mmCIF file of C-alpha atoms in Angstrom:
data_model
loop_
_atom_site.group_PDB
_atom_site.id
_atom_site.type_symbol
_atom_site.label_atom_id
_atom_site.label_comp_id
_atom_site.label_asym_id
_atom_site.label_seq_id
_atom_site.Cartn_x
_atom_site.Cartn_y
_atom_site.Cartn_z
ATOM 1 C CA UNK A 4 35.759 -7.596 -13.379
ATOM 2 C CA UNK A 5 32.198 -6.498 -13.365
ATOM 3 C CA UNK A 6 30.884 -6.381 -9.559
ATOM 4 C CA UNK A 7 28.748 -4.470 -7.470
ATOM 5 C CA UNK A 8 30.520 -2.632 -4.504
ATOM 6 C CA UNK A 9 33.451 -5.099 -5.515
ATOM 7 C CA UNK A 10 32.250 -7.344 -3.851
ATOM 8 C CA UNK A 11 30.529 -10.134 -5.879
ATOM 9 C CA UNK A 12 26.386 -10.254 -5.634
ATOM 10 C CA UNK A 13 25.236 -13.508 -3.835
ATOM 11 C CA UNK A 14 21.386 -13.628 -2.890
ATOM 12 C CA UNK A 15 19.064 -16.170 -1.853
ATOM 13 C CA UNK A 16 18.171 -17.655 -5.657
ATOM 14 C CA UNK A 17 14.747 -18.965 -4.722
ATOM 15 C CA UNK A 18 13.630 -15.031 -3.947
ATOM 16 C CA UNK A 19 12.202 -13.871 -6.905
ATOM 17 C CA UNK A 20 12.373 -10.273 -6.207
ATOM 18 C CA UNK A 21 15.920 -10.325 -4.937
ATOM 19 C CA UNK A 22 17.382 -12.215 -8.076
ATOM 20 C CA UNK A 23 15.421 -9.449 -10.088
ATOM 21 C CA UNK A 24 16.896 -6.730 -8.419
ATOM 22 C CA UNK A 25 20.225 -7.967 -8.713
ATOM 23 C CA UNK A 26 19.938 -8.407 -12.142
ATOM 24 C CA UNK A 27 18.538 -4.879 -12.812
ATOM 25 C CA UNK A 28 21.184 -3.613 -10.403
ATOM 26 C CA UNK A 29 23.694 -5.063 -12.547
ATOM 27 C CA UNK A 30 22.553 -4.300 -16.340
ATOM 28 C CA UNK A 31 22.716 -0.650 -14.532
ATOM 29 C CA UNK A 32 26.130 -0.964 -13.436
ATOM 30 C CA UNK A 33 27.332 -2.420 -16.932
ATOM 31 C CA UNK A 34 25.437 1.008 -18.798
ATOM 32 C CA UNK A 35 26.952 3.135 -16.254
ATOM 33 C CA UNK A 36 30.350 2.091 -16.090
ATOM 34 C CA UNK A 37 31.019 -0.006 -19.048
ATOM 35 C CA UNK A 38 29.332 2.597 -21.264
ATOM 36 C CA UNK A 39 30.028 6.052 -18.831
ATOM 37 C CA UNK A 40 26.539 6.954 -19.069
ATOM 38 C CA UNK A 41 24.911 9.149 -16.772
ATOM 39 C CA UNK A 42 21.840 8.582 -14.912
ATOM 40 C CA UNK A 43 18.767 10.686 -14.890
ATOM 41 C CA UNK A 44 16.669 10.750 -11.942
ATOM 42 C CA UNK A 45 13.843 12.604 -13.311
ATOM 43 C CA UNK A 46 11.716 9.832 -13.483
ATOM 44 C CA UNK A 47 12.580 7.724 -10.264
ATOM 45 C CA UNK A 48 12.832 11.477 -8.602
ATOM 46 C CA UNK A 49 9.266 12.033 -9.885
ATOM 47 C CA UNK A 50 7.790 8.650 -8.436
ATOM 48 C CA UNK A 51 9.273 9.595 -4.749
ATOM 49 C CA UNK A 52 7.608 12.849 -5.357
ATOM 50 C CA UNK A 53 3.930 11.890 -6.208
ATOM 51 C CA UNK A 54 4.153 8.615 -3.321
ATOM 52 C CA UNK A 55 5.233 11.608 -0.656
ATOM 53 C CA UNK A 56 2.715 13.777 -1.526
ATOM 54 C CA UNK A 57 -0.145 10.901 -1.591
ATOM 55 C CA UNK A 58 1.495 10.195 1.996
ATOM 56 C CA UNK A 59 0.886 13.806 2.863
ATOM 57 C CA UNK A 60 -2.656 13.859 1.786
ATOM 58 C CA UNK A 61 -3.362 10.751 3.889
ATOM 59 C CA UNK A 62 -1.594 12.577 6.949
ATOM 60 C CA UNK A 63 -4.110 15.601 6.349
ATOM 61 C CA UNK A 64 -6.896 13.530 5.962
ATOM 62 C CA UNK A 65 -5.786 12.167 9.456
ATOM 63 C CA UNK A 66 -5.275 15.346 11.590
ATOM 64 C CA UNK A 67 -8.080 16.747 9.814
ATOM 65 C CA UNK A 68 -10.702 13.888 11.117
ATOM 66 C CA UNK A 69 -9.040 14.651 14.370
ATOM 67 C CA UNK A 70 -9.562 17.592 15.037
ATOM 68 C CA UNK A 71 -13.068 18.186 13.378
ATOM 69 C CA UNK A 72 -14.440 14.731 14.197
ATOM 70 C CA UNK A 73 -17.213 13.286 11.397
ATOM 71 C CA UNK A 74 -19.308 13.940 10.544
ATOM 72 C CA UNK A 75 -18.024 17.696 9.825
ATOM 73 C CA UNK A 76 -14.529 16.548 8.188
ATOM 74 C CA UNK A 77 -16.631 14.197 5.483
ATOM 75 C CA UNK A 78 -15.775 16.424 2.326
ATOM 76 C CA UNK A 79 -12.253 16.503 2.992
ATOM 77 C CA UNK A 80 -12.061 12.574 3.681
ATOM 78 C CA UNK A 81 -13.972 12.122 0.673
ATOM 79 C CA UNK A 82 -11.651 14.447 -1.549
ATOM 80 C CA UNK A 83 -8.358 12.852 0.175
ATOM 81 C CA UNK A 84 -10.028 9.170 -0.495
ATOM 82 C CA UNK A 85 -10.410 9.769 -4.099
ATOM 83 C CA UNK A 86 -7.173 11.728 -4.590
ATOM 84 C CA UNK A 87 -5.157 9.017 -3.547
ATOM 85 C CA UNK A 88 -5.475 5.843 -6.054
ATOM 86 C CA UNK A 89 -6.002 8.955 -8.948
ATOM 87 C CA UNK A 90 -2.282 9.820 -7.543
ATOM 88 C CA UNK A 91 -0.894 6.170 -7.753
ATOM 89 C CA UNK A 92 -2.478 6.148 -11.310
ATOM 90 C CA UNK A 93 -0.376 8.908 -12.065
ATOM 91 C CA UNK A 94 3.079 7.331 -11.639
ATOM 92 C CA UNK A 95 2.274 3.542 -12.873
ATOM 93 C CA UNK A 96 1.325 4.333 -16.656
ATOM 94 C CA UNK A 97 1.512 0.951 -18.452
ATOM 95 C CA UNK A 98 4.536 1.241 -20.357
ATOM 96 C CA UNK A 99 6.782 3.207 -17.753
ATOM 97 C CA UNK A 100 5.497 0.866 -15.165
ATOM 98 C CA UNK A 101 9.091 -1.611 -15.390
ATOM 99 C CA UNK A 102 11.751 1.398 -16.046
ATOM 100 C CA UNK A 103 14.463 1.238 -13.622
ATOM 101 C CA UNK A 104 17.073 3.254 -15.212
ATOM 102 C CA UNK A 105 17.071 6.333 -17.721
ATOM 103 C CA UNK A 106 20.809 7.340 -18.577
ATOM 104 C CA UNK A 107 21.976 9.887 -20.878
ATOM 105 C CA UNK A 108 24.690 9.662 -23.629
ATOM 106 C CA UNK A 109 26.277 13.588 -23.817
ATOM 107 C CA UNK A 110 26.902 14.030 -27.368
ATOM 108 C CA UNK A 111 31.205 14.278 -27.193
ATOM 109 C CA UNK A 112 31.206 16.823 -29.352
ATOM 110 C CA UNK A 113 28.959 18.979 -27.323
ATOM 111 C CA UNK A 114 26.475 19.699 -30.355
ATOM 112 C CA UNK A 115 23.573 17.557 -30.482
ATOM 113 C CA UNK A 116 20.990 16.515 -27.500
ATOM 114 C CA UNK A 117 21.466 13.737 -25.447
ATOM 115 C CA UNK A 118 20.696 10.459 -26.564
ATOM 116 C CA UNK A 119 18.335 8.854 -23.559
ATOM 117 C CA UNK A 120 19.103 4.628 -23.133
ATOM 118 C CA UNK A 121 16.109 3.411 -20.875
ATOM 119 C CA UNK A 122 16.653 0.120 -19.065
ATOM 120 C CA UNK A 123 12.987 -1.892 -18.458
ATOM 121 C CA UNK A 124 12.490 -5.632 -17.026
ATOM 122 C CA UNK A 125 10.331 -8.264 -15.782
ATOM 123 C CA UNK A 126 10.340 -11.450 -14.089
ATOM 124 C CA UNK A 127 7.223 -13.159 -13.149
ATOM 125 C CA UNK A 128 6.531 -14.499 -10.053
ATOM 126 C CA UNK A 129 7.604 -18.179 -9.549
ATOM 127 C CA UNK A 130 8.823 -18.040 -13.363
ATOM 128 C CA UNK A 131 12.852 -18.111 -14.166
ATOM 129 C CA UNK A 132 12.341 -16.330 -17.339
ATOM 130 C CA UNK A 133 14.025 -12.796 -16.773
ATOM 131 C CA UNK A 134 13.572 -10.411 -19.989
ATOM 132 C CA UNK A 135 15.406 -7.192 -19.988
ATOM 133 C CA UNK A 136 14.651 -4.561 -22.302
ATOM 134 C CA UNK A 137 16.793 -1.754 -23.455
ATOM 135 C CA UNK A 138 15.461 1.627 -25.214
ATOM 136 C CA UNK A 139 17.274 4.226 -27.137
ATOM 137 C CA UNK A 140 16.113 7.028 -28.011
ATOM 138 C CA UNK A 141 18.281 9.439 -30.158
ATOM 139 C CA UNK A 142 19.391 12.836 -29.470
ATOM 140 C CA UNK A 143 18.774 13.965 -32.661
ATOM 141 C CA UNK A 144 16.133 12.241 -34.911
ATOM 142 C CA UNK A 145 13.881 11.415 -31.644
ATOM 143 C CA UNK A 146 13.467 8.271 -33.300
ATOM 144 C CA UNK A 147 13.392 5.192 -30.516
ATOM 145 C CA UNK A 148 14.516 1.354 -30.726
ATOM 146 C CA UNK A 149 14.091 -0.993 -28.763
ATOM 147 C CA UNK A 150 15.741 -4.288 -28.253
ATOM 148 C CA UNK A 151 15.345 -7.143 -25.532
ATOM 149 C CA UNK A 152 16.425 -10.542 -24.410
ATOM 150 C CA UNK A 153 14.611 -13.275 -22.718
ATOM 151 C CA UNK A 154 16.482 -15.731 -20.705
ATOM 152 C CA UNK A 155 16.254 -18.027 -18.306
ATOM 153 C CA UNK A 156 17.598 -16.358 -14.810
ATOM 154 C CA UNK A 157 19.478 -20.006 -14.526
ATOM 155 C CA UNK A 158 22.078 -18.768 -17.173
ATOM 156 C CA UNK A 159 23.460 -16.166 -14.512
ATOM 157 C CA UNK A 160 22.987 -17.340 -11.285
ATOM 158 C CA UNK A 161 25.510 -20.390 -9.991
ATOM 159 C CA UNK A 162 24.490 -23.305 -7.328
ATOM 160 C CA UNK A 163 24.789 -20.787 -4.507
ATOM 161 C CA UNK A 164 22.876 -17.522 -5.686
ATOM 162 C CA UNK A 165 26.034 -15.786 -7.081
ATOM 163 C CA UNK A 166 25.547 -13.538 -9.995
ATOM 164 C CA UNK A 167 28.426 -14.649 -12.649
ATOM 165 C CA UNK A 168 28.850 -11.605 -14.472
ATOM 166 C CA UNK A 169 31.274 -13.002 -16.929
ATOM 167 C CA UNK A 170 28.091 -14.358 -18.110
ATOM 168 C CA UNK A 171 25.522 -11.638 -17.492
ATOM 169 C CA UNK A 172 27.633 -9.020 -18.637
ATOM 170 C CA UNK A 173 28.337 -9.745 -22.079
ATOM 171 C CA UNK A 174 24.362 -10.406 -22.890
ATOM 172 C CA UNK A 175 23.600 -6.970 -21.293
ATOM 173 C CA UNK A 176 26.362 -5.478 -24.038
ATOM 174 C CA UNK A 177 25.484 -7.056 -26.517
ATOM 175 C CA UNK A 178 21.915 -6.079 -26.536
ATOM 176 C CA UNK A 179 23.590 -2.046 -26.106
ATOM 177 C CA UNK A 180 25.595 -3.112 -29.027
ATOM 178 C CA UNK A 181 22.791 -4.084 -30.927
ATOM 179 C CA UNK A 182 20.964 -1.099 -30.920
ATOM 180 C CA UNK A 183 24.421 0.726 -30.427
ATOM 181 C CA UNK A 184 24.481 -0.662 -34.274
ATOM 182 C CA UNK A 185 22.191 0.412 -36.206
ATOM 183 C CA UNK A 186 22.403 3.922 -35.587
ATOM 184 C CA UNK A 187 26.007 3.704 -36.793
ATOM 185 C CA UNK A 188 24.857 2.265 -40.376
ATOM 186 C CA UNK A 189 21.951 4.933 -40.905
ATOM 187 C CA UNK B 11 21.129 -7.169 4.779
ATOM 188 C CA UNK B 12 22.729 -7.669 2.209
ATOM 189 C CA UNK B 13 19.737 -5.883 0.125
ATOM 190 C CA UNK B 14 19.916 -2.756 1.905
ATOM 191 C CA UNK B 15 23.842 -2.344 2.171
ATOM 192 C CA UNK B 16 23.594 -1.962 -1.071
ATOM 193 C CA UNK B 17 21.129 0.783 -1.807
ATOM 194 C CA UNK B 18 21.465 4.309 -2.369
ATOM 195 C CA UNK B 19 19.873 7.218 -0.713
ATOM 196 C CA UNK B 20 17.054 6.918 -3.386
ATOM 197 C CA UNK B 21 16.472 3.224 -2.942
ATOM 198 C CA UNK B 22 16.951 4.061 1.014
ATOM 199 C CA UNK B 23 14.060 6.320 1.224
ATOM 200 C CA UNK B 24 11.902 4.340 -1.319
ATOM 201 C CA UNK B 25 12.391 1.487 1.498
ATOM 202 C CA UNK B 26 10.814 3.969 3.848
ATOM 203 C CA UNK B 27 7.961 5.484 1.586
ATOM 204 C CA UNK B 28 6.888 2.032 0.845
ATOM 205 C CA UNK B 29 6.305 1.440 4.211
ATOM 206 C CA UNK B 30 4.360 4.579 4.492
ATOM 207 C CA UNK B 31 2.761 3.934 1.343
ATOM 208 C CA UNK B 32 0.951 0.855 3.213
ATOM 209 C CA UNK B 33 0.020 2.157 6.367
ATOM 210 C CA UNK B 34 -1.228 5.130 4.301
ATOM 211 C CA UNK B 35 -3.197 2.891 2.226
ATOM 212 C CA UNK B 36 -4.839 1.231 5.146
ATOM 213 C CA UNK B 37 -5.782 4.747 6.413
ATOM 214 C CA UNK B 38 -7.104 5.771 3.313
ATOM 215 C CA UNK B 39 -9.383 2.301 2.875
ATOM 216 C CA UNK B 40 -10.780 2.972 7.073
ATOM 217 C CA UNK B 41 -11.440 6.547 6.500
ATOM 218 C CA UNK B 42 -12.869 5.558 2.801
ATOM 219 C CA UNK B 43 -15.125 3.202 4.331
ATOM 220 C CA UNK B 44 -16.297 5.731 6.989
ATOM 221 C CA UNK B 45 -17.034 7.834 4.151
ATOM 222 C CA UNK B 46 -19.428 5.695 2.320
ATOM 223 C CA UNK B 47 -21.126 4.090 5.360
ATOM 224 C CA UNK B 48 -21.663 7.224 7.480
ATOM 225 C CA UNK B 49 -20.573 5.518 10.176
ATOM 226 C CA UNK B 50 -17.741 6.763 12.295
ATOM 227 C CA UNK B 51 -16.925 3.009 13.230
ATOM 228 C CA UNK B 52 -18.136 0.739 9.859
ATOM 229 C CA UNK B 53 -16.489 -2.284 11.219
ATOM 230 C CA UNK B 54 -17.131 -3.260 14.755
ATOM 231 C CA UNK B 55 -15.924 -6.824 16.915
ATOM 232 C CA UNK B 56 -18.776 -8.225 18.884
ATOM 233 C CA UNK B 57 -17.268 -8.127 22.539
ATOM 234 C CA UNK B 58 -19.582 -9.940 24.391
ATOM 235 C CA UNK B 59 -22.430 -12.836 24.325
ATOM 236 C CA UNK B 60 -25.293 -10.290 25.255
ATOM 237 C CA UNK B 61 -27.153 -10.967 21.467
ATOM 238 C CA UNK B 62 -26.629 -14.608 21.816
ATOM 239 C CA UNK B 63 -27.430 -16.813 19.770
ATOM 240 C CA UNK B 64 -27.915 -14.156 16.894
ATOM 241 C CA UNK B 65 -24.374 -12.887 17.341
ATOM 242 C CA UNK B 66 -21.557 -14.591 19.200
ATOM 243 C CA UNK B 67 -18.231 -13.059 20.690
ATOM 244 C CA UNK B 68 -15.272 -12.286 18.261
ATOM 245 C CA UNK B 69 -18.161 -12.108 15.748
ATOM 246 C CA UNK B 70 -17.315 -9.217 12.994
ATOM 247 C CA UNK B 71 -19.961 -7.122 12.482
ATOM 248 C CA UNK B 72 -20.323 -4.538 9.454
ATOM 249 C CA UNK B 73 -22.542 -0.812 9.958
ATOM 250 C CA UNK B 74 -23.776 1.931 8.067
ATOM 251 C CA UNK B 75 -25.570 4.457 9.314
ATOM 252 C CA UNK B 76 -27.345 6.690 6.891
ATOM 253 C CA UNK B 77 -29.284 9.787 8.134
ATOM 254 C CA UNK B 78 -32.441 8.818 6.482
ATOM 255 C CA UNK B 79 -32.942 5.258 8.124
ATOM 256 C CA UNK B 80 -35.668 4.983 10.374
ATOM 257 C CA UNK B 81 -34.751 3.371 13.558
ATOM 258 C CA UNK B 82 -37.546 0.355 14.481
ATOM 259 C CA UNK B 83 -38.355 -1.860 17.300
ATOM 260 C CA UNK B 84 -36.584 -5.040 16.673
ATOM 261 C CA UNK B 85 -33.919 -3.899 14.527
ATOM 262 C CA UNK B 86 -29.814 -3.939 15.746
ATOM 263 C CA UNK B 87 -28.231 -1.167 17.024
ATOM 264 C CA UNK B 88 -24.570 -0.461 17.567
ATOM 265 C CA UNK B 89 -24.196 2.533 20.301
ATOM 266 C CA UNK B 90 -22.212 4.289 22.300
ATOM 267 C CA UNK B 91 -22.599 5.450 25.631
ATOM 268 C CA UNK B 92 -21.650 8.903 26.072
ATOM 269 C CA UNK B 93 -18.368 9.513 27.870
ATOM 270 C CA UNK B 94 -17.323 5.747 26.861
ATOM 271 C CA UNK B 95 -15.461 4.326 23.957
ATOM 272 C CA UNK B 96 -16.826 0.793 23.678
ATOM 273 C CA UNK B 97 -19.627 0.159 20.982
ATOM 274 C CA UNK B 98 -22.340 -1.631 22.137
ATOM 275 C CA UNK B 99 -24.316 -3.889 19.725
ATOM 276 C CA UNK B 100 -27.919 -4.413 21.571
ATOM 277 C CA UNK B 101 -31.484 -4.489 20.003
ATOM 278 C CA UNK B 102 -34.041 -1.617 20.147
ATOM 279 C CA UNK B 103 -37.351 -2.855 22.225
ATOM 280 C CA UNK B 104 -38.911 0.770 22.459
ATOM 281 C CA UNK B 105 -39.198 3.762 20.705
ATOM 282 C CA UNK B 106 -40.920 7.020 21.478
ATOM 283 C CA UNK B 107 -40.944 9.352 18.539
ATOM 284 C CA UNK B 108 -41.751 12.168 17.360
ATOM 285 C CA UNK B 109 -43.437 14.249 14.489
ATOM 286 C CA UNK B 110 -40.395 15.766 13.761
ATOM 287 C CA UNK B 111 -38.547 12.523 12.980
ATOM 288 C CA UNK B 112 -36.632 13.269 17.157
ATOM 289 C CA UNK B 113 -37.007 9.661 18.659
ATOM 290 C CA UNK B 114 -35.415 8.289 22.163
ATOM 291 C CA UNK B 115 -35.060 4.646 22.274
ATOM 292 C CA UNK B 116 -34.609 1.420 24.518
ATOM 293 C CA UNK B 117 -32.367 -1.193 24.197
ATOM 294 C CA UNK B 118 -31.732 -4.393 25.453
ATOM 295 C CA UNK B 119 -29.366 -7.651 24.650
ATOM 296 C CA UNK B 120 -31.038 -10.301 23.670
ATOM 297 C CA UNK B 121 -29.146 -12.839 26.053
ATOM 298 C CA UNK B 122 -29.539 -10.554 28.965
ATOM 299 C CA UNK B 123 -31.977 -10.620 31.731
ATOM 300 C CA UNK B 124 -32.582 -6.898 32.304
ATOM 301 C CA UNK B 125 -32.772 -3.274 29.319
ATOM 302 C CA UNK B 126 -29.753 -1.605 29.046
ATOM 303 C CA UNK B 127 -30.838 1.683 31.608
ATOM 304 C CA UNK B 128 -27.789 0.131 33.770
ATOM 305 C CA UNK B 129 -25.459 0.469 31.052
ATOM 306 C CA UNK B 130 -26.840 4.242 30.248
ATOM 307 C CA UNK B 131 -25.219 7.269 31.796
ATOM 308 C CA UNK B 132 -26.472 8.458 35.157
ATOM 309 C CA UNK B 133 -29.646 9.384 35.040
ATOM 310 C CA UNK B 134 -30.213 8.995 31.160
ATOM 311 C CA UNK B 135 -33.007 6.376 30.463
ATOM 312 C CA UNK B 136 -33.271 6.616 26.872
ATOM 313 C CA UNK B 137 -31.253 6.583 23.958
ATOM 314 C CA UNK B 138 -30.738 9.105 20.566
ATOM 315 C CA UNK B 139 -30.202 9.085 17.496
ATOM 316 C CA UNK B 140 -26.625 10.943 17.938
ATOM 317 C CA UNK B 141 -25.754 7.742 19.739
ATOM 318 C CA UNK B 142 -25.673 5.554 17.053
ATOM 319 C CA UNK B 143 -22.761 4.595 15.829
ATOM 320 C CA UNK B 144 -24.720 2.260 13.310
ATOM 321 C CA UNK B 145 -27.158 -0.411 12.171
ATOM 322 C CA UNK B 146 -25.992 -4.092 11.328
ATOM 323 C CA UNK B 147 -25.956 -5.095 7.668
ATOM 324 C CA UNK B 148 -24.047 -7.976 7.668
ATOM 325 C CA UNK B 149 -21.376 -10.193 9.400
ATOM 326 C CA UNK B 150 -18.347 -12.386 9.632
ATOM 327 C CA UNK B 151 -18.220 -15.024 12.409
ATOM 328 C CA UNK B 152 -15.006 -15.681 14.660
ATOM 329 C CA UNK B 153 -13.275 -13.289 12.429
ATOM 330 C CA UNK B 154 -13.184 -10.727 15.314
ATOM 331 C CA UNK B 155 -11.376 -12.819 17.516
ATOM 332 C CA UNK B 156 -8.397 -11.769 16.695
ATOM 333 C CA UNK B 157 -9.201 -8.324 17.464
ATOM 334 C CA UNK B 158 -10.281 -9.371 20.711
ATOM 335 C CA UNK B 159 -6.963 -11.451 21.626
ATOM 336 C CA UNK B 160 -4.584 -8.083 20.492
ATOM 337 C CA UNK B 161 -6.325 -6.089 22.879
ATOM 338 C CA UNK B 162 -6.601 -8.296 25.973
ATOM 339 C CA UNK B 163 -2.770 -9.694 25.427
ATOM 340 C CA UNK B 164 -0.938 -6.145 24.103
ATOM 341 C CA UNK B 165 2.250 -8.143 23.690
ATOM 342 C CA UNK B 166 1.160 -9.385 21.107
ATOM 343 C CA UNK B 167 -0.167 -6.718 19.204
ATOM 344 C CA UNK B 168 3.317 -4.865 19.355
ATOM 345 C CA UNK B 169 5.008 -7.871 18.299
ATOM 346 C CA UNK B 170 3.011 -8.829 15.096
ATOM 347 C CA UNK B 171 3.387 -4.817 14.472
ATOM 348 C CA UNK B 172 6.792 -4.701 14.951
ATOM 349 C CA UNK B 173 7.657 -7.687 12.685
ATOM 350 C CA UNK B 174 5.357 -6.645 10.092
ATOM 351 C CA UNK B 175 6.475 -3.151 10.129
ATOM 352 C CA UNK B 176 10.760 -4.724 10.253
ATOM 353 C CA UNK B 177 9.845 -6.788 6.670
ATOM 354 C CA UNK B 178 8.251 -4.412 4.978
ATOM 355 C CA UNK B 179 11.513 -1.791 5.590
ATOM 356 C CA UNK B 180 13.729 -4.374 5.016
ATOM 357 C CA UNK B 181 12.802 -6.352 2.235
ATOM 358 C CA UNK B 182 13.675 -5.118 -0.593
ATOM 359 C CA UNK B 183 11.204 -3.628 -3.434
ATOM 360 C CA UNK B 184 11.653 -2.876 -6.965
#
């Protein structure tokens, strides 16, 4: 039985962002627990660090302006104000925006570099079609392969808003195996 | 709270960060407006009816304060009296100008009986460029009433901020 924290996941089925978050979390669980991949936090930590730095910029601007009232603070303010959206642009380049998991599969023999699996997803507002995209990057050949599915969330949640893992887990595994398969036949 | 309990350290930090980002963004927009308009308070609320029928209590004004803008009689300026925090929105009625550009001017609210000398500092009879916060460039009627209500009923303001803060902190973002 696949469950998060050993309790079935129950959310408000009308809350789009809770639905997406629970599907994302569960897909993560499948990759990390069933296939035993190791999560790589670099992408996520990178985003957290840049966001924190932007906040620091804002705080610096605030304090500087307080100590040296406008208009003397103009250059410092201008710098902070312009760099703020620039930093935001750094975190969210188009393709990477929806990636929520980067995991490594360590080569059992310990010789080849790790294979990388990336999960990204999208669920439009007020829409019920959830798209899950799995990207596989071979450690050896550096080749990249992707597979995705788009399914209505009604397929995975029951009337109470409980996520039915018996319906969801096979879909995720199918996605994974379709990419893993190709590797073996090459 | 189910969402919160399921979060790991990183996700919890992200919730807090999300809140900080919203505050920072608002701050940056405000400071950006200050830089662009050159005014230390680019958006002000009309607090009294002293400029009726042009402006009413609760109107929102957008100001600019470009250094080279001349101040002429008949224009509406927003100024602060030295030592007081509250900006006043009145019309310039008299100006004395020197050749080097220094000016002294007198203001009066359209709807007032007398000029503003009673509002100025003790012994001060004229305003100078440095007292000017900006001149009105545009306005939105009634929108400023929210600010007036929040200032008259501070508990309402804190309650509103607390609710908004709690919502952002507790609602899980992707």
